[in-house]
Coordinates of C-alpha atoms in Angstrom, one line a residue:
M1 CA -39.2 22.5 2.5
T2 CA -39.2 18.9 3.9
G3 CA -40.6 15.9 2.0
R4 CA -42.5 12.9 3.3
N5 CA -39.3 11.0 3.9
G6 CA -37.8 13.9 5.9
R7 CA -35.4 15.0 3.2
T8 CA -35.2 18.6 2.4
V9 CA -34.6 20.2 -1.0
R10 CA -31.0 20.9 0.1
D11 CA -30.6 17.2 1.0
L12 CA -31.8 16.2 -2.4
R13 CA -29.4 18.6 -4.2
R14 CA -26.5 17.4 -2.1
G15 CA -27.3 13.8 -2.9
N16 CA -27.6 14.6 -6.6
R17 CA -24.2 16.4 -6.6
A18 CA -22.6 13.5 -4.7
A19 CA -24.0 10.9 -7.2
V20 CA -22.6 12.9 -10.2
L21 CA -19.3 13.6 -8.5
Q22 CA -18.7 10.0 -7.6
R23 CA -19.6 8.6 -11.0
L24 CA -17.2 11.1 -12.7
Y25 CA -14.5 10.3 -10.1
F26 CA -14.6 6.5 -10.5
D27 CA -15.8 6.1 -14.1
G28 CA -15.1 9.4 -15.9
P29 CA -14.6 11.0 -18.2
L30 CA -18.4 10.7 -19.0
S31 CA -20.8 12.8 -21.0
R32 CA -24.0 14.2 -19.6
F33 CA -25.9 11.6 -21.6
E34 CA -24.0 8.8 -19.9
L35 CA -24.4 10.3 -16.5
G36 CA -28.2 9.9 -16.6
P37 CA -28.3 6.1 -16.5
A38 CA -25.1 5.9 -14.4
T39 CA -26.7 7.9 -11.6
G40 CA -30.4 7.3 -12.1
L41 CA -31.0 11.0 -12.5
S42 CA -33.2 12.7 -15.1
S43 CA -31.4 14.6 -18.0
G44 CA -32.7 17.8 -16.5
S45 CA -31.2 17.0 -13.0
V46 CA -27.9 16.0 -14.6
S47 CA -27.7 19.3 -16.5
N48 CA -28.4 21.3 -13.4
V49 CA -26.0 19.5 -11.3
V50 CA -23.2 19.6 -13.9
A51 CA -23.8 23.3 -14.3
D52 CA -23.3 23.8 -10.5
L53 CA -20.2 21.6 -10.4
L54 CA -18.7 23.4 -13.4
A55 CA -19.4 26.8 -11.8
D56 CA -17.7 25.6 -8.5
G57 CA -14.6 24.4 -10.4
L58 CA -15.0 20.8 -9.3
V59 CA -15.7 19.5 -12.8
E60 CA -14.0 20.4 -16.1
E61 CA -14.5 19.5 -19.7
A62 CA -12.3 16.8 -21.1
G63 CA -12.8 16.7 -24.9
S64 CA -15.7 15.2 -26.8
V65 CA -16.9 12.0 -28.4
D66 CA -19.1 11.5 -31.5
S67 CA -22.7 10.7 -30.9
D68 CA -25.0 8.6 -33.2
G69 CA -25.9 11.1 -35.8
G70 CA -26.0 14.1 -33.6
R71 CA -23.6 16.7 -32.3
P72 CA -20.4 15.5 -30.5
R73 CA -21.0 15.0 -26.8
T74 CA -18.8 16.9 -24.3
L75 CA -16.9 14.7 -21.8
L76 CA -16.6 15.7 -18.2
R77 CA -14.1 14.8 -15.5
V78 CA -13.3 15.8 -11.9
N79 CA -10.8 18.7 -11.8
P80 CA -7.8 17.3 -9.9
G81 CA -6.7 20.7 -8.6
S82 CA -10.2 21.5 -7.1
G83 CA -9.3 19.9 -3.8
H84 CA -6.4 18.6 -1.7
M85 CA -6.2 16.0 1.1
I86 CA -3.5 15.1 3.5
G87 CA -3.0 11.5 4.5
V88 CA -0.9 10.4 7.6
D89 CA 0.2 6.9 8.5
V90 CA 1.4 6.5 12.1
G91 CA 3.3 3.3 11.4
E92 CA 5.7 1.1 13.3
T93 CA 9.0 2.6 12.0
R94 CA 8.0 6.1 10.9
V95 CA 5.2 8.7 10.6
R96 CA 4.5 9.3 6.9
V97 CA 2.6 12.4 5.7
E98 CA 1.5 12.9 2.1
L99 CA -0.4 15.6 0.3
F100 CA -2.7 14.6 -2.6
D101 CA -4.8 16.4 -5.1
L102 CA -8.5 15.4 -5.5
T103 CA -7.6 12.4 -7.8
L104 CA -5.1 11.1 -5.2
T105 CA -2.0 12.0 -7.2
E106 CA 0.8 12.6 -4.7
L107 CA 2.1 16.2 -4.6
A108 CA 4.4 16.0 -1.6
R109 CA 5.6 13.6 1.0
T110 CA 7.7 13.4 4.1
D111 CA 8.8 10.6 6.5
R112 CA 9.6 11.1 10.1
P113 CA 11.5 8.1 11.5
L114 CA 10.5 6.8 14.9
T115 CA 13.5 6.4 17.2
A116 CA 13.9 5.2 20.8
Q117 CA 11.1 7.4 22.0
G118 CA 8.7 5.2 19.9
Y119 CA 5.1 6.1 20.4
D120 CA 5.6 8.9 22.9
V121 CA 2.5 11.1 22.4
D122 CA 4.4 14.3 22.2
V123 CA 6.8 12.9 19.7
I124 CA 4.0 11.5 17.4
T125 CA 1.9 14.7 17.5
G126 CA 5.1 16.7 16.8
H127 CA 5.9 14.5 13.8
I128 CA 2.3 14.9 12.5
R129 CA 2.3 18.7 12.9
D130 CA 5.8 19.1 11.3
G131 CA 5.0 16.7 8.5
I132 CA 1.8 18.6 7.6
A133 CA 3.6 21.9 7.6
E134 CA 6.4 20.5 5.4
V135 CA 4.1 19.1 2.7
L136 CA 2.0 22.2 2.7
A137 CA 5.1 24.3 2.3
A138 CA 6.2 22.1 -0.6
A139 CA 3.0 22.4 -2.6
G140 CA 1.2 25.5 -1.1
P141 CA -2.5 24.6 -1.9
A142 CA -5.1 27.4 -1.5
P143 CA -6.7 27.2 2.0
E144 CA -10.2 26.8 0.6
R145 CA -9.1 23.7 -1.3
L146 CA -7.8 21.7 1.6
L147 CA -10.6 19.2 2.4
G148 CA -9.1 17.8 5.6
V149 CA -6.4 15.6 7.2
G150 CA -6.9 11.9 7.5
I151 CA -4.8 9.9 10.0
G152 CA -4.4 6.2 10.4
V153 CA -3.3 5.0 13.9
P154 CA -2.8 1.7 15.7
G155 CA -5.5 0.8 18.2
I156 CA -9.2 1.6 18.8
V157 CA -10.5 5.0 17.9
E158 CA -13.4 6.4 19.9
R159 CA -15.3 9.6 18.9
T160 CA -16.3 11.8 21.8
P161 CA -18.4 15.0 21.7
D162 CA -16.0 17.1 23.7
R163 CA -12.5 15.8 22.8
G164 CA -13.0 14.6 19.2
A165 CA -11.2 11.4 18.3
V166 CA -9.6 9.5 21.2
V167 CA -7.2 6.6 20.7
H168 CA -6.9 3.5 22.9
G169 CA -3.7 1.9 21.7
Q170 CA -2.9 -0.8 24.3
T171 CA 0.0 -2.3 22.3
I172 CA 1.7 1.1 21.9
G173 CA 1.1 2.3 25.5
W174 CA -1.7 4.8 24.5
D175 CA -4.6 4.9 27.0
D176 CA -7.4 7.4 26.2
V177 CA -5.2 9.7 24.2
P178 CA -7.2 12.7 22.9
L179 CA -5.2 12.9 19.6
E180 CA -7.5 15.2 17.8
S181 CA -7.7 17.8 20.5
L182 CA -3.9 17.6 20.9
L183 CA -3.3 18.2 17.2
R184 CA -5.8 21.1 17.1
S185 CA -4.3 22.8 20.1
G186 CA -0.9 23.4 18.3
S187 CA -2.1 23.4 14.7
Q188 CA -1.3 26.1 12.2
L189 CA -4.2 24.9 10.0
P190 CA -7.3 27.1 9.7
A191 CA -10.1 26.3 12.1
G192 CA -12.4 25.0 9.4
V193 CA -10.1 22.1 8.2
P194 CA -11.4 18.9 9.7
Y195 CA -9.3 16.0 11.1
F196 CA -10.4 12.4 10.4
I197 CA -8.7 9.9 12.7
D198 CA -9.2 6.1 12.3
N199 CA -7.6 2.7 12.8
G200 CA -4.8 2.1 10.3
A201 CA -6.2 -1.3 9.2
R202 CA -9.5 0.4 8.3
T203 CA -7.7 3.1 6.2
L204 CA -5.8 0.3 4.5
G205 CA -9.1 -1.5 3.9
Q206 CA -10.7 1.6 2.5
A207 CA -7.9 2.2 0.0
E208 CA -7.9 -1.4 -1.3
M209 CA -11.7 -1.4 -1.6
W210 CA -11.8 1.9 -3.5
F211 CA -8.7 1.6 -5.7
G212 CA -7.0 -1.8 -5.1
A213 CA -7.6 -5.5 -5.2
G214 CA -10.9 -5.2 -3.2
R215 CA -12.7 -3.1 -5.8
G216 CA -16.0 -4.7 -6.8
A217 CA -16.2 -7.1 -3.8
G218 CA -19.2 -6.7 -1.5
N219 CA -17.8 -8.8 1.3
A220 CA -14.1 -8.7 1.9
I221 CA -11.5 -8.6 4.7
V222 CA -8.3 -6.6 4.3
V223 CA -5.4 -7.6 6.7
L224 CA -2.8 -5.2 7.9
F225 CA 0.4 -7.2 8.7
G226 CA 3.2 -5.1 10.0
S227 CA 4.9 -5.0 13.4
G228 CA 1.5 -6.0 14.7
V229 CA -1.5 -7.4 13.0
G230 CA -5.0 -6.0 12.3
A231 CA -7.9 -6.3 9.9
C232 CA -10.7 -4.4 8.3
L233 CA -14.1 -6.1 7.6
V234 CA -16.2 -4.8 4.7
T235 CA -19.8 -6.1 4.2
P236 CA -22.9 -4.7 2.4
E237 CA -24.0 -3.5 5.8
V238 CA -20.7 -1.9 6.6
E239 CA -19.5 -0.5 3.3
R240 CA -17.0 1.9 4.8
G241 CA -15.4 -1.0 6.7
R242 CA -15.0 -1.8 10.4
A243 CA -11.7 -2.4 12.1
V244 CA -11.4 -5.7 14.0
E245 CA -8.7 -6.5 16.5
W246 CA -7.9 -9.7 14.7
G247 CA -4.3 -9.8 16.0
H248 CA -5.6 -10.3 19.5
L249 CA -7.5 -13.5 18.9
T250 CA -6.1 -16.2 21.1
V251 CA -4.3 -18.9 19.0
R252 CA -2.5 -20.7 21.8
V253 CA -3.6 -21.0 25.4
R254 CA -0.9 -19.9 27.8
G255 CA 1.3 -19.0 24.8
R256 CA 3.7 -16.3 24.1
R257 CA 3.2 -12.9 25.8
C258 CA 1.8 -10.4 23.4
R259 CA 2.5 -6.6 23.3
C260 CA -1.0 -6.1 24.6
G261 CA -0.1 -8.1 27.8
A262 CA -2.3 -11.1 27.1
L263 CA -0.9 -14.6 26.4
G264 CA -1.2 -16.5 23.1
C265 CA -2.4 -13.7 20.7
L266 CA -2.0 -14.2 17.0
E267 CA 0.1 -11.1 17.0
A268 CA 2.6 -12.7 19.4
Y269 CA 3.3 -15.3 16.6
A270 CA 2.6 -13.6 13.3
G271 CA 3.5 -9.9 13.8
A272 CA 6.9 -8.9 12.4
E273 CA 8.2 -7.8 15.8
S274 CA 7.5 -11.2 17.4
L275 CA 8.6 -13.1 14.3
L276 CA 12.0 -11.5 14.5
A277 CA 12.1 -12.1 18.3
R278 CA 11.4 -15.8 17.7
W279 CA 14.2 -16.0 15.1
R280 CA 16.6 -14.6 17.7
E281 CA 15.4 -17.0 20.4
E282 CA 16.0 -19.9 18.1
G283 CA 19.6 -18.8 17.4
G284 CA 19.1 -16.5 14.4
R285 CA 21.2 -13.4 14.1
P286 CA 19.3 -10.4 12.6
P287 CA 21.5 -7.4 11.7
E288 CA 22.3 -5.2 14.8
D289 CA 20.9 -1.7 15.2
T290 CA 18.5 -1.9 12.2
D291 CA 14.8 -1.3 12.0
E292 CA 12.3 -4.0 11.6
E293 CA 11.9 -3.7 7.9
T294 CA 15.6 -4.1 7.3
A295 CA 15.8 -7.0 9.7
L296 CA 12.9 -8.8 8.1
T297 CA 14.5 -8.4 4.7
A298 CA 17.6 -10.1 6.1
M299 CA 15.6 -12.9 7.5
L300 CA 13.9 -13.5 4.2
A301 CA 17.3 -13.5 2.4
A302 CA 18.6 -16.1 4.9
A303 CA 15.6 -18.3 4.5
Y304 CA 15.3 -18.0 0.8
P305 CA 18.9 -17.3 -0.6
T306 CA 19.2 -16.5 -4.3
D307 CA 22.9 -17.2 -4.6
G308 CA 22.7 -20.9 -4.5
E309 CA 23.6 -21.3 -0.9
A310 CA 21.6 -23.5 1.5
P311 CA 18.8 -21.8 3.3
D312 CA 19.2 -20.9 7.0
P313 CA 17.1 -23.7 8.6
V314 CA 16.3 -21.6 11.7
A315 CA 14.9 -18.6 9.6
L316 CA 13.1 -21.0 7.3
G317 CA 11.5 -22.9 10.2
V318 CA 10.2 -19.8 11.9
L319 CA 8.8 -18.5 8.6
E320 CA 7.0 -21.8 7.9
E321 CA 5.5 -21.8 11.3
T322 CA 4.4 -18.2 10.9
A323 CA 2.7 -19.2 7.6
E324 CA 0.7 -21.8 9.5
Y325 CA -0.3 -19.3 12.3
L326 CA -1.4 -16.8 9.7
G327 CA -3.4 -19.5 7.9
A328 CA -5.1 -20.6 11.1
G329 CA -5.8 -17.0 11.9
L330 CA -7.4 -16.4 8.5
S331 CA -9.5 -19.5 8.9
D332 CA -11.2 -17.8 11.9
L333 CA -12.0 -14.9 9.7
I334 CA -13.3 -17.2 7.0
N335 CA -15.5 -19.2 9.5
L336 CA -16.9 -16.0 11.2
F337 CA -17.5 -13.7 8.3
Q338 CA -17.5 -15.9 5.1
P339 CA -15.8 -13.3 2.9
E340 CA -15.4 -13.6 -0.8
R341 CA -11.9 -12.0 -0.7
I342 CA -9.2 -11.7 1.9
L343 CA -6.4 -9.3 1.0
I344 CA -3.0 -9.1 2.8
G345 CA -1.3 -5.7 3.0
G346 CA 1.1 -3.8 5.2
W347 CA 4.8 -3.6 4.8
A348 CA 5.5 -7.0 6.3
G349 CA 2.6 -8.7 4.6
L350 CA 3.8 -7.5 1.2
Q351 CA 7.4 -8.6 1.9
L352 CA 6.4 -12.0 3.2
G353 CA 3.4 -12.7 1.1
A354 CA 5.4 -13.1 -2.1
R355 CA 7.3 -15.9 -0.4
F356 CA 4.8 -17.9 1.5
L357 CA 1.3 -16.9 0.3
P358 CA 0.7 -20.4 -1.2
A359 CA 1.5 -21.9 2.2
V360 CA -0.9 -19.5 4.0
R361 CA -3.7 -20.4 1.5
R362 CA -3.1 -24.1 2.1
H363 CA -3.2 -23.7 5.9
A364 CA -6.2 -21.5 5.8
A365 CA -8.1 -24.1 3.8
A366 CA -7.0 -26.9 6.1
Y367 CA -8.2 -25.1 9.3
A368 CA -11.4 -23.5 7.9
L369 CA -14.8 -25.0 7.3
R370 CA -14.9 -26.5 3.8
H371 CA -17.9 -24.6 2.3
P372 CA -16.8 -21.0 3.1
A373 CA -13.1 -21.9 2.4
E374 CA -14.1 -22.9 -1.2
K375 CA -15.7 -19.6 -1.8
V376 CA -12.9 -17.2 -0.7
T377 CA -9.8 -16.0 -2.5
I378 CA -6.7 -15.0 -0.6
D379 CA -4.4 -12.5 -2.4
L380 CA -2.0 -9.6 -1.7
G381 CA -3.1 -6.0 -1.8
R382 CA -2.2 -4.0 -4.9
L383 CA -1.5 -0.6 -3.5
G384 CA 1.9 -1.2 -1.9
P385 CA 3.3 0.2 1.4
D386 CA 1.6 3.6 0.9
A387 CA -1.9 2.1 1.1
V388 CA -2.5 3.2 4.7
T389 CA -1.6 6.8 3.8
V390 CA -3.8 6.7 0.7
G391 CA -6.7 5.3 2.8
A392 CA -6.2 8.0 5.4
A393 CA -6.5 10.6 2.6
I394 CA -9.7 8.9 1.4
L395 CA -11.4 9.8 4.8
P396 CA -11.7 13.5 4.0
L397 CA -12.5 12.7 0.4
A398 CA -15.4 10.4 1.4
D399 CA -16.7 13.2 3.6
F400 CA -16.4 15.6 0.7
F401 CA -18.4 13.3 -1.5
G402 CA -21.0 13.0 1.3
R403 CA -21.4 16.7 1.3
G404 CA -21.9 16.8 -2.4
G405 CA -18.6 18.6 -2.9
R406 CA -19.5 21.5 -0.6
P407 CA -16.8 22.9 1.7
V408 CA -17.1 22.4 5.4
D409 CA -16.8 26.1 6.3
P410 CA -14.7 28.2 3.9
A411 CA -14.7 31.4 6.0
P412 CA -12.4 30.3 8.8
R413 CA -9.8 29.0 6.3
A414 CA -9.7 32.2 4.3
Q415 CA -9.6 34.4 7.4
S416 CA -6.9 32.4 9.2
P417 CA -3.9 34.8 10.0
A418 CA -1.5 31.9 10.4
W419 CA -2.5 30.4 7.1
R420 CA -2.2 33.7 5.3
A421 CA 1.2 34.4 6.9
A422 CA 2.5 30.9 5.9
L423 CA 1.3 31.4 2.3
A424 CA 2.9 34.8 2.1
E425 CA 6.2 33.4 3.4
R426 CA 6.2 30.6 0.8
R427 CA 5.4 32.9 -2.0
S428 CA 8.0 35.6 -1.2

């Protein structure tokens, strides 16, 4: 049956389930009485939906509270073990894979370092497949409880009808890489488990907006500052966020060569890779044969010594110049989008931000228009270096909510011989 607005009874039930699930997820435990005003549903609808969710094992009782003169009210919460998600961060120095329960408690994790092969497609897909197998072997969730695999990658992600998610990562040498179909072709996962592939800055933004420093903001920008630079824009019109290639705004005409091949990009001055390169060019000496994270730590120690020694003027000068470039880059975001919050995340952003965030704020205010600059706050993200992985795991979780907690297609998962064999081997 279809109503005047085109919604069927099934659509209505799915929407009601989604509303109750999300309220319990973000604000629970709650009683049935509290769920009514929180979701806008009638008491009868709440009772029906809760009964369905309890029967499906998605919701469980969590004690009771006294009511005003009546019987105690039973509290309800989302059952953490009723679903599992995998989050993957294809980062600059490693591929990180984590398995979470429905409430995003980490159950297993593995890191696959990136060596000289870097972003070779076969290497990356192998790391993702092996990492997924490792975390599943460590925790062994039931096949029908795996909601999906979310993957954050550098570059622009395009969704195609025949090849799924395709990645255009110019800075890492990926041109039209059909990552989803490549992963599916060698996957041991059941056919019904979906992949969700998106830009890493967007997954970072999603994590900070749901659980971090962006929660409650309607208009925010979350910046991913690592080897490269990216950003995620969240507005009332784009609640799930949109990745923007902020790192490739031109900040200097005929400037330094960027990894993308263009001249004068922000990333060529503010990304960790270029920051360390500029330190070397000016005479600095980063530790030999170390990854970028270790080298950046050494640069910070040289610029801001804690043992009473004088700071390294070269390292300090490069970092101060980088703070100005970042501030100028943020001023473009302020003028263009007038956000209420800007959050800086990513491994390099978190390392550097504690040292020169005041300078970045000062430069951003100096380069931006006064009115929008007075309305924005600039802070660090709260979720730490795992935020991209958490955000990637949110992708299947958000899809799960959108379906009202219904599985995509449980039959292929339960019937997958590879899955059953893997489970049997783990349990033997």
